Coordinates of C-alpha atoms (C1' of nucleotides) in Angstrom, one line a residue:
Chain M
M243 CA 3.0 8.0 -8.8
S244 CA 4.8 10.5 -6.5
G245 CA 8.4 11.6 -6.1
V246 CA 10.6 11.5 -9.2
H247 CA 13.0 9.0 -7.8
V248 CA 10.7 7.3 -5.4
A249 CA 8.7 5.4 -8.1
R250 CA 11.9 4.3 -9.8
V251 CA 13.5 3.1 -6.6
A252 CA 10.3 1.3 -5.5
A253 CA 10.0 -0.4 -8.8
R254 CA 13.6 -1.7 -8.7
I255 CA 13.4 -3.0 -5.2
R256 CA 10.0 -4.6 -6.0
A257 CA 11.5 -6.3 -9.1
D258 CA 14.5 -7.5 -7.0
I259 CA 12.1 -9.0 -4.5
I260 CA 9.7 -10.6 -6.9
S261 CA 12.5 -12.0 -9.1
G262 CA 14.0 -13.7 -6.0
G263 CA 17.2 -11.6 -6.1
L264 CA 16.4 -10.6 -2.5
E265 CA 15.6 -13.4 -0.2
P266 CA 12.8 -13.1 2.4
G267 CA 14.3 -11.9 5.7
A268 CA 17.1 -10.0 4.0
R269 CA 17.6 -6.7 5.7
L270 CA 17.2 -3.5 3.7
T271 CA 19.3 -0.8 5.3
E272 CA 18.6 2.7 4.1
K273 CA 22.2 3.6 3.8
L274 CA 23.0 0.6 1.5
L275 CA 20.0 1.3 -0.7
A276 CA 20.8 5.0 -0.8
E277 CA 24.3 4.2 -2.1
R278 CA 23.1 1.5 -4.5
Y279 CA 20.5 3.8 -6.2
E280 CA 22.5 7.0 -5.7
V281 CA 19.9 9.0 -3.9
S282 CA 19.6 10.2 -0.4
R283 CA 17.8 8.3 2.3
V284 CA 14.6 10.3 1.9
P285 CA 13.3 8.8 -1.3
I286 CA 14.5 5.4 -0.1
R287 CA 12.3 5.6 3.0
E288 CA 9.3 6.7 1.0
A289 CA 9.8 3.8 -1.4
L290 CA 10.1 1.4 1.6
R291 CA 6.8 2.7 3.0
I292 CA 5.1 1.9 -0.3
L293 CA 6.5 -1.6 -0.5
S294 CA 5.4 -2.1 3.1
A295 CA 1.9 -1.2 2.2
E296 CA 2.1 -3.6 -0.7
G297 CA 3.2 -6.4 1.7
L298 CA 6.6 -7.0 0.1
V299 CA 8.5 -5.5 3.0
T300 CA 8.2 -5.6 6.7
I301 CA 9.1 -2.5 8.7
R302 CA 9.5 -2.3 12.5
P303 CA 10.1 0.9 14.4
Y304 CA 13.8 1.6 14.9
A305 CA 14.6 -1.8 13.5
G306 CA 14.3 -1.0 9.8
A307 CA 13.0 -2.8 6.8
S308 CA 13.5 -6.4 5.6
V309 CA 12.0 -8.5 2.9
A310 CA 8.7 -10.0 4.0
D311 CA 8.0 -13.7 4.0
R312 CA 7.0 -15.0 0.6
P313 CA 3.3 -16.1 0.9
D314 CA 3.9 -19.6 -0.4
D315 CA 1.1 -21.1 1.7
D316 CA -1.4 -18.5 0.4
A317 CA -1.3 -19.5 -3.2
A318 CA -4.7 -21.2 -3.4
D319 CA -6.3 -18.3 -1.5
L320 CA -4.6 -15.6 -3.5
F321 CA -5.8 -17.3 -6.8
A322 CA -9.3 -17.5 -5.4
I323 CA -9.3 -13.8 -4.7
R324 CA -7.7 -13.0 -8.0
I325 CA -10.4 -15.0 -9.9
E326 CA -13.1 -12.7 -8.4
L327 CA -11.0 -9.6 -9.0
E328 CA -10.2 -10.3 -12.7
A329 CA -13.7 -11.6 -13.4
A330 CA -14.9 -8.1 -12.2
T331 CA -12.4 -6.3 -14.4
A332 CA -13.3 -8.3 -17.5
R333 CA -17.0 -7.9 -17.0
R334 CA -16.8 -4.2 -16.4
A335 CA -14.4 -3.7 -19.3
G336 CA -17.0 -5.5 -21.5
E337 CA -19.8 -3.3 -20.1
R338 CA -17.9 -0.1 -20.8
C339 CA -17.3 -1.2 -24.4
A340 CA -20.9 -2.2 -24.8
A341 CA -22.0 1.2 -23.6
Q342 CA -20.0 3.0 -26.3
T343 CA -20.3 0.9 -29.4
G344 CA -21.1 3.9 -31.5
E345 CA -18.1 6.1 -31.0
R346 CA -15.7 5.2 -28.2
S347 CA -13.9 7.6 -26.0
A348 CA -10.3 8.2 -26.6
E349 CA -9.2 6.4 -23.5
I350 CA -11.0 3.2 -24.4
S351 CA -9.8 3.3 -28.0
E352 CA -6.2 3.8 -26.9
L353 CA -6.5 0.9 -24.5
L354 CA -7.9 -1.4 -27.1
V355 CA -5.1 -0.5 -29.5
E356 CA -2.6 -1.1 -26.8
L357 CA -4.2 -4.5 -26.0
E358 CA -4.0 -5.5 -29.7
R359 CA -0.3 -4.6 -29.7
I360 CA 0.4 -6.7 -26.6
L361 CA -1.4 -9.7 -28.1
A362 CA 0.5 -9.3 -31.4
E363 CA 3.8 -9.0 -29.7
G364 CA 2.9 -12.0 -27.5
D365 CA 2.0 -14.1 -30.6
Q366 CA 5.4 -13.3 -32.1
T367 CA 7.3 -14.0 -28.9
L368 CA 5.4 -17.3 -28.6
K369 CA 6.2 -18.3 -32.1
A370 CA 9.9 -17.6 -31.4
G371 CA 9.7 -19.8 -28.4
D372 CA 10.9 -17.0 -26.1
L373 CA 8.8 -18.0 -23.1
I374 CA 10.8 -15.8 -20.7
K375 CA 9.6 -12.6 -22.4
L376 CA 6.0 -13.7 -22.3
A377 CA 5.6 -13.1 -18.5
P378 CA 5.7 -9.3 -18.6
L379 CA 3.4 -9.2 -21.6
N380 CA 1.0 -11.4 -19.7
S381 CA 1.1 -8.9 -16.8
Q382 CA 0.5 -6.0 -19.1
F383 CA -2.5 -7.7 -20.7
H384 CA -4.3 -8.2 -17.4
Q385 CA -3.3 -4.7 -16.3
R386 CA -4.7 -3.1 -19.4
I387 CA -8.0 -5.0 -19.1
A388 CA -8.3 -3.7 -15.5
E389 CA -7.7 -0.1 -16.7
L390 CA -10.3 -0.7 -19.3
S391 CA -12.8 -1.5 -16.5
G392 CA -12.5 2.2 -15.5
S393 CA -12.1 1.4 -11.8
Q394 CA -9.1 2.7 -10.1
S395 CA -9.8 0.4 -7.1
L396 CA -9.7 -2.7 -9.2
V397 CA -6.5 -1.6 -11.0
S398 CA -4.6 -1.1 -7.7
L399 CA -5.9 -4.2 -6.1
L400 CA -4.9 -6.2 -9.2
D401 CA -1.4 -4.7 -8.9
Q402 CA -1.1 -5.9 -5.4
I403 CA -2.5 -9.4 -5.7
S404 CA -0.8 -10.2 -9.0
G405 CA 2.4 -8.8 -7.5
R406 CA 2.3 -11.3 -4.7
I407 CA 1.3 -14.1 -7.1
E408 CA 4.3 -13.3 -9.3
W409 CA 6.4 -13.5 -6.3
L410 CA 5.4 -17.1 -5.8
Y411 CA 7.0 -17.9 -9.1
A412 CA 10.3 -16.5 -8.0
V413 CA 12.0 -19.9 -7.4
N414 CA 11.2 -21.8 -10.6
V415 CA 10.0 -19.4 -13.2
T416 CA 7.7 -20.0 -16.2
K417 CA 7.7 -23.7 -16.4
R418 CA 4.2 -22.8 -17.4
G419 CA 3.9 -22.9 -21.1
G420 CA 2.2 -20.5 -23.4
E421 CA -0.9 -22.6 -23.9
A422 CA -2.9 -20.0 -22.0
W423 CA -1.9 -17.2 -24.3
A424 CA -4.5 -18.0 -26.9
E425 CA -7.3 -17.4 -24.4
H426 CA -6.3 -13.8 -24.3
H427 CA -7.6 -13.4 -27.8
L428 CA -10.9 -14.8 -26.9
I429 CA -11.2 -12.5 -23.8
L430 CA -10.3 -9.4 -25.7
D431 CA -12.8 -10.3 -28.5
A432 CA -15.6 -10.7 -25.9
V433 CA -14.6 -7.4 -24.2
R434 CA -14.4 -5.4 -27.4
Q435 CA -17.8 -6.7 -28.6
G436 CA -19.3 -5.8 -25.3
Q437 CA -20.1 -9.3 -24.3
A438 CA -19.6 -8.6 -20.6
Q439 CA -20.8 -11.9 -19.2
R440 CA -18.9 -14.0 -21.7
A441 CA -15.7 -12.0 -21.0
E442 CA -16.2 -12.6 -17.3
E443 CA -16.6 -16.4 -17.8
L444 CA -13.6 -16.6 -20.1
M445 CA -11.5 -14.7 -17.6
R446 CA -12.6 -16.9 -14.7
H447 CA -11.6 -20.0 -16.8
H448 CA -8.3 -18.4 -17.8
V449 CA -7.2 -17.5 -14.2
A450 CA -8.4 -20.8 -12.9
G451 CA -6.2 -22.5 -15.5
S452 CA -3.3 -20.3 -14.4
R453 CA -3.9 -21.5 -10.9
D454 CA -4.0 -25.2 -11.9
S455 CA -0.7 -24.7 -13.9
Y456 CA 0.9 -23.2 -10.8
F457 CA 0.0 -26.2 -8.6
K458 CA 1.0 -28.6 -11.4
Y459 CA 4.3 -27.2 -12.4
A460 CA 5.5 -24.2 -10.5
R461 CA 5.0 -25.2 -6.9
P462 CA 8.1 -24.0 -5.0
S463 CA 10.4 -26.6 -3.8
S464 CA 11.1 -25.1 -0.4
Chain I
M18 CA 4.3 -0.2 11.3
S19 CA 7.3 2.1 10.7
G20 CA 8.2 5.6 11.8
V21 CA 6.9 6.6 15.2
H22 CA 4.7 9.4 14.0
V23 CA 4.1 8.0 10.5
A24 CA 1.7 5.3 11.7
R25 CA -0.2 7.8 13.8
V26 CA -0.4 10.4 11.1
A27 CA -1.5 7.9 8.5
A28 CA -4.1 6.5 10.8
R29 CA -5.6 9.9 11.4
I30 CA -5.7 10.9 7.8
R31 CA -7.1 7.6 6.9
A32 CA -9.8 8.0 9.5
D33 CA -10.6 11.5 8.3
I34 CA -11.0 10.2 4.7
I35 CA -13.1 7.1 5.6
S36 CA -15.3 9.1 7.9
G37 CA -16.1 11.5 5.2
G38 CA -14.4 14.5 6.9
L39 CA -12.2 14.9 3.8
E40 CA -14.1 15.0 0.6
P41 CA -12.7 13.2 -2.5
G42 CA -10.6 15.6 -4.5
A43 CA -9.6 17.7 -1.5
R44 CA -6.0 18.7 -1.7
L45 CA -3.6 17.5 1.0
T46 CA -0.8 20.0 1.1
E47 CA 2.2 18.8 3.2
K48 CA 2.6 22.1 4.9
L49 CA -1.0 22.1 6.2
L50 CA -0.8 18.5 7.4
A51 CA 2.5 19.2 9.0
E52 CA 1.1 22.1 11.0
R53 CA -2.1 20.2 11.9
Y54 CA -0.3 17.2 13.2
E55 CA 2.7 19.1 14.6
V56 CA 5.4 17.2 12.8
S57 CA 7.7 18.1 10.0
R58 CA 7.0 17.3 6.4
V59 CA 9.0 14.1 6.3
P60 CA 6.6 11.9 8.3
I61 CA 3.7 13.5 6.4
R62 CA 5.2 12.5 3.1
E63 CA 5.8 9.0 4.2
A64 CA 2.2 8.7 5.5
L65 CA 0.9 10.0 2.2
R66 CA 2.9 7.3 0.3
I67 CA 1.3 4.6 2.4
L68 CA -2.2 6.0 1.9
S69 CA -1.4 6.2 -1.8
A70 CA -0.5 2.5 -1.9
E71 CA -3.8 1.9 -0.1
G72 CA -5.7 3.7 -2.8
L73 CA -7.1 6.4 -0.5
V74 CA -4.9 9.2 -1.9
T75 CA -3.8 10.1 -5.3
I76 CA -0.3 11.6 -5.8
R77 CA 1.1 13.2 -8.9
P78 CA 4.7 14.4 -9.3
Y79 CA 5.1 18.0 -8.3
A80 CA 1.3 18.3 -7.9
G81 CA 0.9 16.8 -4.5
A82 CA -1.6 14.6 -2.9
S83 CA -5.4 14.7 -2.9
V84 CA -8.1 12.5 -1.6
A85 CA -8.9 9.8 -4.2
D86 CA -12.3 9.2 -5.7
R87 CA -14.5 7.1 -3.4
P88 CA -15.1 3.8 -5.2
D89 CA -18.9 4.0 -5.1
D90 CA -19.4 2.1 -8.3
D91 CA -17.1 -0.7 -7.1
A92 CA -19.3 -1.8 -4.1
A93 CA -20.5 -5.0 -5.7
D94 CA -17.1 -6.1 -6.9
L95 CA -15.4 -5.2 -3.7
F96 CA -17.9 -7.3 -1.7
A97 CA -17.4 -10.2 -4.1
I98 CA -13.7 -10.1 -3.5
R99 CA -14.1 -9.7 0.2
I100 CA -16.3 -12.8 0.3
E101 CA -13.5 -14.9 -1.1
L102 CA -11.0 -13.2 1.1
E103 CA -12.9 -13.6 4.4
A104 CA -13.9 -17.2 3.4
A105 CA -10.2 -18.0 3.2
T106 CA -9.4 -16.3 6.6
A107 CA -12.2 -18.2 8.3
R108 CA -11.4 -21.5 6.8
R109 CA -7.7 -21.3 7.6
A110 CA -8.4 -20.0 11.1
G111 CA -10.5 -23.1 11.6
E112 CA -7.7 -25.3 10.2
R113 CA -5.2 -23.8 12.6
C114 CA -7.4 -24.4 15.6
A115 CA -8.1 -27.9 14.4
A116 CA -4.4 -28.7 14.1
Q117 CA -3.8 -27.7 17.7
T118 CA -6.8 -29.0 19.7
G119 CA -4.5 -30.5 22.4
E120 CA -2.5 -27.5 23.6
R121 CA -2.8 -24.3 21.6
S122 CA 0.1 -22.0 21.0
A123 CA 0.1 -18.8 23.0
E124 CA -0.7 -16.7 19.9
I125 CA -3.8 -18.6 19.1
S126 CA -5.0 -18.7 22.7
E127 CA -4.6 -14.9 23.0
L128 CA -6.5 -14.3 19.8
L129 CA -9.3 -16.5 20.9
V130 CA -9.5 -14.7 24.2
E131 CA -9.5 -11.3 22.4
L132 CA -12.3 -12.5 20.1
E133 CA -14.4 -13.5 23.1
R134 CA -13.9 -10.1 24.6
I135 CA -14.9 -8.4 21.4
L136 CA -18.0 -10.5 21.1
A137 CA -18.9 -9.8 24.8
E138 CA -18.4 -6.1 24.4
G139 CA -20.5 -6.1 21.2
D140 CA -23.3 -7.9 22.9
Q141 CA -23.4 -5.3 25.6
T142 CA -23.2 -2.5 23.1
L143 CA -26.0 -4.0 21.1
K144 CA -28.2 -4.4 24.2
A145 CA -27.7 -0.8 25.0
G146 CA -28.7 0.1 21.5
D147 CA -25.5 1.9 20.8
L148 CA -25.1 1.0 17.2
I149 CA -22.5 3.6 16.4
K150 CA -19.9 1.8 18.6
L151 CA -20.6 -1.5 16.9
A152 CA -18.8 -0.6 13.7
P153 CA -15.3 -0.7 15.1
L154 CA -16.0 -3.8 17.1
N155 CA -17.1 -5.4 13.9
S156 CA -13.9 -4.4 12.1
Q157 CA -11.9 -5.8 15.0
F158 CA -13.7 -9.1 14.9
H159 CA -12.9 -9.7 11.2
Q160 CA -9.4 -8.5 11.6
R161 CA -8.7 -10.9 14.5
I162 CA -10.1 -13.8 12.6
A163 CA -7.7 -12.9 9.8
E164 CA -4.8 -12.8 12.2
L165 CA -5.9 -16.2 13.5
S166 CA -5.5 -17.5 9.9
G167 CA -1.8 -17.0 10.3
S168 CA -1.4 -15.4 6.9
Q169 CA 0.1 -12.0 6.8
S170 CA -1.0 -11.6 3.2
L171 CA -4.6 -12.2 4.1
V172 CA -4.4 -9.8 7.0
S173 CA -3.1 -6.9 4.9
L174 CA -5.4 -7.6 2.0
L175 CA -8.3 -7.5 4.4
D176 CA -7.1 -4.2 5.8
Q177 CA -7.1 -2.7 2.3
I178 CA -10.4 -4.1 1.1
S179 CA -12.4 -3.5 4.2
G180 CA -10.9 0.0 4.4
R181 CA -12.3 0.8 1.0
I182 CA -15.7 -0.8 1.9
E183 CA -15.9 1.2 5.1
W184 CA -15.2 4.3 3.0
L185 CA -18.4 3.5 1.1
Y186 CA -20.4 3.9 4.3
A187 CA -19.0 7.4 4.8
V188 CA -22.2 9.2 3.7
N189 CA -24.9 7.5 5.5
V190 CA -23.5 5.5 8.3
T191 CA -24.7 2.3 10.0
K192 CA -28.3 2.3 9.0
R193 CA -27.4 -1.4 8.9
G194 CA -28.8 -2.8 12.2
G195 CA -27.1 -5.3 14.5
E196 CA -28.9 -8.3 13.2
A197 CA -25.7 -9.7 11.8
W198 CA -23.8 -9.6 15.1
A199 CA -25.2 -12.9 16.3
E200 CA -23.6 -14.6 13.3
H201 CA -20.2 -13.7 14.8
H202 CA -20.8 -16.1 17.6
L203 CA -21.5 -19.0 15.2
I204 CA -18.4 -18.2 13.2
L205 CA -16.2 -18.1 16.2
D206 CA -17.7 -21.3 17.6
A207 CA -17.0 -23.1 14.3
V208 CA -13.4 -21.7 14.2
R209 CA -12.6 -22.6 17.7
Q210 CA -13.9 -26.2 17.3
G211 CA -11.8 -26.5 14.2
Q212 CA -14.8 -26.9 11.8
A213 CA -13.0 -25.1 9.0
Q214 CA -15.5 -25.8 6.3
R215 CA -18.4 -24.7 8.4
A216 CA -16.6 -21.6 9.4
E217 CA -16.0 -20.8 5.8
E218 CA -19.6 -21.3 4.9
L219 CA -20.8 -19.2 7.8
M220 CA -18.4 -16.4 6.9
R221 CA -19.5 -16.4 3.2
H222 CA -23.1 -16.1 4.3
H223 CA -22.2 -13.4 6.8
V224 CA -20.4 -11.2 4.3
A225 CA -23.0 -11.7 1.7
G226 CA -25.6 -10.5 4.2
S227 CA -23.4 -7.5 4.8
R228 CA -23.4 -6.8 1.1
D229 CA -27.1 -7.1 0.8
S230 CA -27.7 -4.8 3.7
Y231 CA -25.4 -2.3 2.0
F232 CA -27.4 -2.2 -1.2
K233 CA -30.7 -2.2 0.7
Y234 CA -30.0 0.6 3.2
A235 CA -26.7 2.3 2.9
R236 CA -26.4 3.0 -0.8
P237 CA -24.9 6.5 -1.1
S238 CA -27.3 9.2 -2.3
S239 CA -24.8 10.8 -4.7
Chain K
dT28 C1' -10.1 40.8 -27.1
dC29 C1' -7.2 37.0 -27.2
dT30 C1' -2.8 35.1 -26.8
dT31 C1' 1.7 34.8 -25.0
dA32 C1' 5.6 35.7 -22.0
dC33 C1' 7.3 36.1 -17.7
dA34 C1' 7.9 37.2 -12.8
dG35 C1' 6.6 36.0 -8.3
dG36 C1' 5.1 33.0 -4.9
dT37 C1' 3.8 28.5 -3.6
dT38 C1' 4.5 23.6 -3.4
dT39 C1' 6.8 19.6 -4.0
dG40 C1' 11.4 16.9 -4.3
dT41 C1' 15.8 16.0 -2.3
dA42 C1' 19.9 16.4 0.5
dT43 C1' 22.1 17.1 4.8
dA44 C1' 22.3 17.5 9.9
dC45 C1' 20.9 16.3 14.2
dA46 C1' 18.2 13.5 17.7
dT47 C1' 16.8 9.1 19.4
dT48 C1' 16.8 4.3 19.8
dC49 C1' 18.5 -0.3 19.5
dG50 C1' 21.9 -4.0 19.4
dT51 C1' 26.3 -5.6 20.8
dG52 C1' 30.2 -6.7 23.2
dA53 C1' 33.4 -5.9 26.7
dA54 C1' 34.2 -5.3 31.5
dA55 C1' 33.0 -5.6 36.3
dC56 C1' 31.1 -8.4 39.8
dA57 C1' 29.0 -12.3 42.4
Chain E
dT218 C1' 31.7 -19.4 35.0
dG219 C1' 27.7 -17.0 34.6
dT220 C1' 25.3 -12.7 34.9
dT221 C1' 24.6 -7.9 34.8
dT222 C1' 25.8 -3.3 33.6
dC223 C1' 27.0 0.0 30.6
dA224 C1' 29.3 2.4 27.0
dC225 C1' 29.9 2.7 22.1
dG226 C1' 28.7 2.2 17.4
dA227 C1' 25.3 1.8 13.9
dA228 C1' 20.9 2.4 12.2
dT229 C1' 16.5 4.6 12.2
dG230 C1' 13.4 8.9 13.0
dT231 C1' 12.9 13.7 12.5
dA232 C1' 13.8 18.5 11.4
dT233 C1' 15.7 22.0 8.6
dA234 C1' 17.8 23.9 4.3
dC235 C1' 18.0 24.2 -0.3
dA236 C1' 16.8 23.0 -5.3
dA237 C1' 13.4 22.3 -8.9
dA238 C1' 9.0 22.5 -10.8
dC239 C1' 4.4 24.2 -11.0
dC240 C1' 0.6 27.6 -10.8
dT241 C1' -1.2 32.2 -11.1
dG242 C1' -1.9 36.6 -12.4
dT243 C1' -0.2 40.5 -14.8
dA244 C1' 1.3 43.0 -18.6
dA245 C1' 2.9 43.4 -23.3
dG246 C1' 1.8 42.6 -28.0
dA247 C1' -0.8 41.2 -32.2

DNA sequence: TCTTACAGGTTTGTATACATTCGTGAAACA
DNA sequence: TGTTTCACGAATGTATACAAACCTGTAAGA
């Protein structure tokens, strides 16, 4: 993305926030972060600016950075937005595949292979009952579908919104079972066969199910 | 937002990109920007990281920053997302006003006053036929409604999405007339009276009209 | 002619030093 | 006792210096 260390540092702080390791309101002093990640304050500051733009961190002039408030009350609205967003990525991914049924560009082919791999790995993980490891695979699936849409805007918006939604699960993680995983196969099939409208409908249903599971099982206790 | 100069620099670069003064693909060398804005490279770099997270700028390691591709093909999808987003802000703004009909908190009262002022100024501007100046007032109106929702997430997401949509208008600006301005009055009335559902419906209609105007008049020629 | 190697300059990435601001707590005073 | 002032420490904001990587064009060689 940018500086060599900046991306790494931002990713680690982001993971610490989303995982719940850093509580909302916790101060993020540059000196402490610089020592923890063994870089100077410059990459730290740049990483904090990125996280600020992502809404995970609040920065006030001369007062420094702190972990932003977790958007607990925004769950329903965030899911509503995410439904439209992912519906768009699925439809456009389907359209791109439909436009190139003859011989597909290298980028599309690679993404399709990657998606197959993710699904296969998820199937195995699911069979082993290792639900914890399913979460990152789920994220990767949706991210790759977005990349398949060919729209940089949709990719980065999905990053932001799904990041915030994952943050909501920080307290009680993954009570949501793997029942939704099978839907991924249907979505990818529709996309690959260029059935854009069907892919969109399946994705809407899928994300709506994710939303319902959240309100049923994973509502934060706070 | 953060550093003293960082916010100012980021705002100016952002304005230059959205206004079309900087073409997509244009390189943004730190040295040039530092000289133009008369600060060192440090605030420049931080501003570029913010704009990168906003999707306006692309950064590659050791290759620097350049203006990202304008999301022309994403207009329909961006508007679809924006409809859900602004529907949420309007509804929740209405809910907050409904919850405090007796005596309103200082923050809500101030925002309502500010919204009145924006509407009045827009009415005058409209009467004078000064359509150019209507655009920023329009942005402010929607931004204040979002702040009235009380959700920081929705505010920052609106910033990002509306920023990209404004970017779409860079080529041929504001052919869209002021016919939609009157709808703002209806929306604010519904919000103030705590009619959350009505506010949401009005906002959906309003943004959908904005979308239709875009495809009717302001489609970029490229 | 085309390819390859390399030197030079340019640009980005990081570290350090200095300037500025803010928060805090002790001391002076009413 | 309560309030105000002010000085000091700590953190942020910025500038500068240096290191590392990249790009370009030039020349040697096949």
